[in-house]
Structures are given as C-alpha cells and as structure tokens.
GROMACS .gro file of C-alpha atoms in nm:
model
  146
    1UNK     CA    1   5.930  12.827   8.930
    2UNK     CA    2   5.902  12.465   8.851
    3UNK     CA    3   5.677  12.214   9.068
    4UNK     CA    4   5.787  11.958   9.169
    5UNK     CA    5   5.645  11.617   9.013
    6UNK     CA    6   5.341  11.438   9.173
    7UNK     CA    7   5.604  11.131   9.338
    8UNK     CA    8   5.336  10.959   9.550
    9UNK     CA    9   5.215  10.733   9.245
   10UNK     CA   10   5.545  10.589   9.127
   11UNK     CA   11   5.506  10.369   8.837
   12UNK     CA   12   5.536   9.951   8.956
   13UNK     CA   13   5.769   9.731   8.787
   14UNK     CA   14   5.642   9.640   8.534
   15UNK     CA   15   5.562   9.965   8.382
   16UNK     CA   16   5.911  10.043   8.404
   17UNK     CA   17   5.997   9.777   8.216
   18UNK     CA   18   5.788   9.847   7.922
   19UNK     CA   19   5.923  10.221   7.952
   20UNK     CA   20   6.280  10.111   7.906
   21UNK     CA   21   6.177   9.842   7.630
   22UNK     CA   22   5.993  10.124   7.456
   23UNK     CA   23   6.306  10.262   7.464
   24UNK     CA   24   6.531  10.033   7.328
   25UNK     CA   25   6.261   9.954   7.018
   26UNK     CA   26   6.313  10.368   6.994
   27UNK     CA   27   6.654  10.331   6.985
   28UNK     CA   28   6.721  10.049   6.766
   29UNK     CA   29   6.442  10.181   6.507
   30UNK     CA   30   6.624  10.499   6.485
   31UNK     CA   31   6.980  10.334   6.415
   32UNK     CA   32   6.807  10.121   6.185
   33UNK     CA   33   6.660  10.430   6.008
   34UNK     CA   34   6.945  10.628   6.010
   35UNK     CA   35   7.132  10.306   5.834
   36UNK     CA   36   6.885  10.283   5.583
   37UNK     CA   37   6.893  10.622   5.500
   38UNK     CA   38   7.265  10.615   5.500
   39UNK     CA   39   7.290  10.343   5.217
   40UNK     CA   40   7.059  10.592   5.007
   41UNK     CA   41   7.317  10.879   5.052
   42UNK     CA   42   7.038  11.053   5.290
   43UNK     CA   43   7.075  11.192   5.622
   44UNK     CA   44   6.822  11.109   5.875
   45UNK     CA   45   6.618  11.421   5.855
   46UNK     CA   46   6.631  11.395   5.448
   47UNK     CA   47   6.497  11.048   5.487
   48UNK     CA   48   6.214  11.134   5.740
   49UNK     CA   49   6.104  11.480   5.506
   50UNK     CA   50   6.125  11.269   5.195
   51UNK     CA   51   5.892  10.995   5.336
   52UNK     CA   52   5.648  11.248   5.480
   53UNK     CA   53   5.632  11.399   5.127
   54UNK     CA   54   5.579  11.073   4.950
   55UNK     CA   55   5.266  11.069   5.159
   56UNK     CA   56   5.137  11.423   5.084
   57UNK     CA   57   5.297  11.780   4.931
   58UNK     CA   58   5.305  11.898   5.270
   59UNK     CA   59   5.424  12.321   5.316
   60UNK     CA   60   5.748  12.430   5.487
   61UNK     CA   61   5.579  12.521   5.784
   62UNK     CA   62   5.356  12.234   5.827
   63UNK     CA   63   5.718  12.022   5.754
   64UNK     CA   64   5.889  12.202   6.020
   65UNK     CA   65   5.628  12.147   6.231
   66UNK     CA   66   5.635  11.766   6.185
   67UNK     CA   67   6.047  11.756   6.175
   68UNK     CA   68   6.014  12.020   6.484
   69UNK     CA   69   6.277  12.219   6.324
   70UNK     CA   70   6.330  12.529   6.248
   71UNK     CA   71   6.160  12.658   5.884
   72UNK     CA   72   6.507  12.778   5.734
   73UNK     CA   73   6.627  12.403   5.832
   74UNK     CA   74   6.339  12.235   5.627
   75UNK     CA   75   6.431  12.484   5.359
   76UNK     CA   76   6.800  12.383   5.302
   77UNK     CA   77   6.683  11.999   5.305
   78UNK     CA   78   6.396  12.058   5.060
   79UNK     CA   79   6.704  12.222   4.826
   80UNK     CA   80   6.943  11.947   4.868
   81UNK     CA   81   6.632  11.653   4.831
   82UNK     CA   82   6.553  11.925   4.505
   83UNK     CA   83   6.890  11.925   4.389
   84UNK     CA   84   6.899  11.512   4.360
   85UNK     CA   85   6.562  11.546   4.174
   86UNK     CA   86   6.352  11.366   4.477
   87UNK     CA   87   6.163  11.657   4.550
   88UNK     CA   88   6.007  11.978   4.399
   89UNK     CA   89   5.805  12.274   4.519
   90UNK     CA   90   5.509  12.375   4.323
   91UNK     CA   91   5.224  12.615   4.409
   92UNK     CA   92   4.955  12.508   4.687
   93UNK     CA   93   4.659  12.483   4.456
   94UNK     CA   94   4.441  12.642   4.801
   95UNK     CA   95   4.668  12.902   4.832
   96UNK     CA   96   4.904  13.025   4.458
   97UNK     CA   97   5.097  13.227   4.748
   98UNK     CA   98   5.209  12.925   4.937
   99UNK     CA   99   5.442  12.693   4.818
  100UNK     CA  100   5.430  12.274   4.902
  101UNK     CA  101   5.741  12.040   4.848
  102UNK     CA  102   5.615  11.744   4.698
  103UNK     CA  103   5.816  11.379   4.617
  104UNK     CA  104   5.873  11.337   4.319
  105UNK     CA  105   5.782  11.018   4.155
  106UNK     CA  106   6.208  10.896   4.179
  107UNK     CA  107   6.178  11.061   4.544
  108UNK     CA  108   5.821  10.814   4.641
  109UNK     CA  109   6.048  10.546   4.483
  110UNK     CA  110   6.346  10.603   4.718
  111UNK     CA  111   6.071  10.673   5.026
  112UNK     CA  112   5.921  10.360   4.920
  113UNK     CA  113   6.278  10.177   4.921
  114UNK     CA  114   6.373  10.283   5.196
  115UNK     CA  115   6.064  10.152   5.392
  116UNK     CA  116   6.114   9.840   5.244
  117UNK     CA  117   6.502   9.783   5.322
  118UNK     CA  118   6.441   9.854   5.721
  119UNK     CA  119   6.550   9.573   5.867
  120UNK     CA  120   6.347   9.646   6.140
  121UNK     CA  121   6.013   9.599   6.005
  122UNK     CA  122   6.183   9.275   5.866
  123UNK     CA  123   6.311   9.097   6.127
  124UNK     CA  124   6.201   9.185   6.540
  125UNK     CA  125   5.858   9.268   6.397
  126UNK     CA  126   5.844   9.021   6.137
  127UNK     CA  127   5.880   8.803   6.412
  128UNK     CA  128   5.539   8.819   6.563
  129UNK     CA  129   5.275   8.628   6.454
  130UNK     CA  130   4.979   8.866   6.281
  131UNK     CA  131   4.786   8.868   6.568
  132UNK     CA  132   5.056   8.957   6.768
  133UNK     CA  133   5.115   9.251   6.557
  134UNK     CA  134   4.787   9.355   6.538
  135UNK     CA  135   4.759   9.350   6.920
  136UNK     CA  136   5.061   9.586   6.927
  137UNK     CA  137   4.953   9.792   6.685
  138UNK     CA  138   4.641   9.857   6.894
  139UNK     CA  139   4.814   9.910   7.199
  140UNK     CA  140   5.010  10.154   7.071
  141UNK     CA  141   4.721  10.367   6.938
  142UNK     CA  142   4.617  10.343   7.213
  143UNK     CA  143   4.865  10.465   7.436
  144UNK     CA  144   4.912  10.769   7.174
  145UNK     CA  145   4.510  10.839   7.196
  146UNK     CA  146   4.413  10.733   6.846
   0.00000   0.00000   0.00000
C-alpha cells in the first residue's frame, strides 16, 4: 500500500519556481534535441544512442540501461544507426563473448554535428556570461550529487 507523502514541509515559493523553470529548460532542450536530430534524419532515441557511443563503445545492456529501454529496443536502433554506416558492433576486447556498438568515425561526426547545431547551447545559454555558466554548471552538479 502506498504512504502517503511527508506534506508538512511543503516546498516555499521560490523553490517552486525553479521546479517549474527546470522544467521548461527540460522541455525546450528536448524539442530542441528532437529538432536537431530531425534535420539529421534521426529520431530522438537514435540521436541520444549515437551521441552516447561517440563518447565510448558502450554494450546493449549498459545502452539500455542509459536509454532505460528495453534491450531488444536498443537492438533495432543499433541496426538502423548500422545500416546508415554511423555505428558498428565489434567484440568487447574484456569480454570476445560480448558485443559493444561503437560510432563510427561518420557516426562521431554526425554526434559531433549535432551538438554543435543545438540551438540551445547557442542561444539561452550562450546568453550568460562565463561566470554565469560556470555557476550553473555547479549548481547543477550539485543538485544531481556530483
């Protein structure tokens, strides 16, 4: 049976306010990324599994894990990135029984476009002065515990 939630510490205002701004960045990023990814022929999830890949060959698990999707779901969007020639599987050199997707090096150059055309990081973020950025980007690690 659920519990109910503790209610006697309800969050002020302001904290509110940052929740639904949060939000909105969430939302607009996502649009943005989706866009993005659009103008590359990608869907979203082909966009986000191709740009974890240019990072690292990554295996289907550990993909699903990060895409929290089902394995069979990572699997018929490492064949279509495959089939375009962005992606390939090779053997995990720890493990010859495990295969990794990796990027390609046309598949880090797409990843690598399509960081660069999100208008996003271009413009609202752009935006802020350096040190405002920086004191974001701090605040945000530390609200995810990094």
């Amino acid at each position: 049976m659920a519990t109910p939630r503790d209610t006697s510490r309800r969050p002020d205002a302001l904290t509110l306010e940052v929740v639904e701004l949060i939000g909105e960045v969430v939302a607009r990023f996502h649009a943005d990324y989706e866009e993005a990814a659009a103008e590359l022929s990608l869907t979203g999830a082909q966009a986000k599994l191709l740009s974890l890949l240019s990072l690292e060959p990554l295996p289907m698990r550990k993909l699903a894990q990060k895409l929290k999707c089902e394995p069979s779901n990572v699997t018929g969007i490492v064949d279509r990135l495959e089939a375009r020639g962005l992606v390939e599987r090779r053997p995990d050199p720890g493990d010859r029984r495990v295969k990794v997707a990796a990027a390609t090096d046309e598949g880090r150059r797409v990843a690598r476009g399509l960081r660069e055309s999100l208008r996003f990081a271009r413009e609202p973020l752009a935006g802020l002065s350096e040190g405002e950025r920086v004191a974001l980007r701090d605040a945000l690690r530390r609200m995810l515990g990094e």
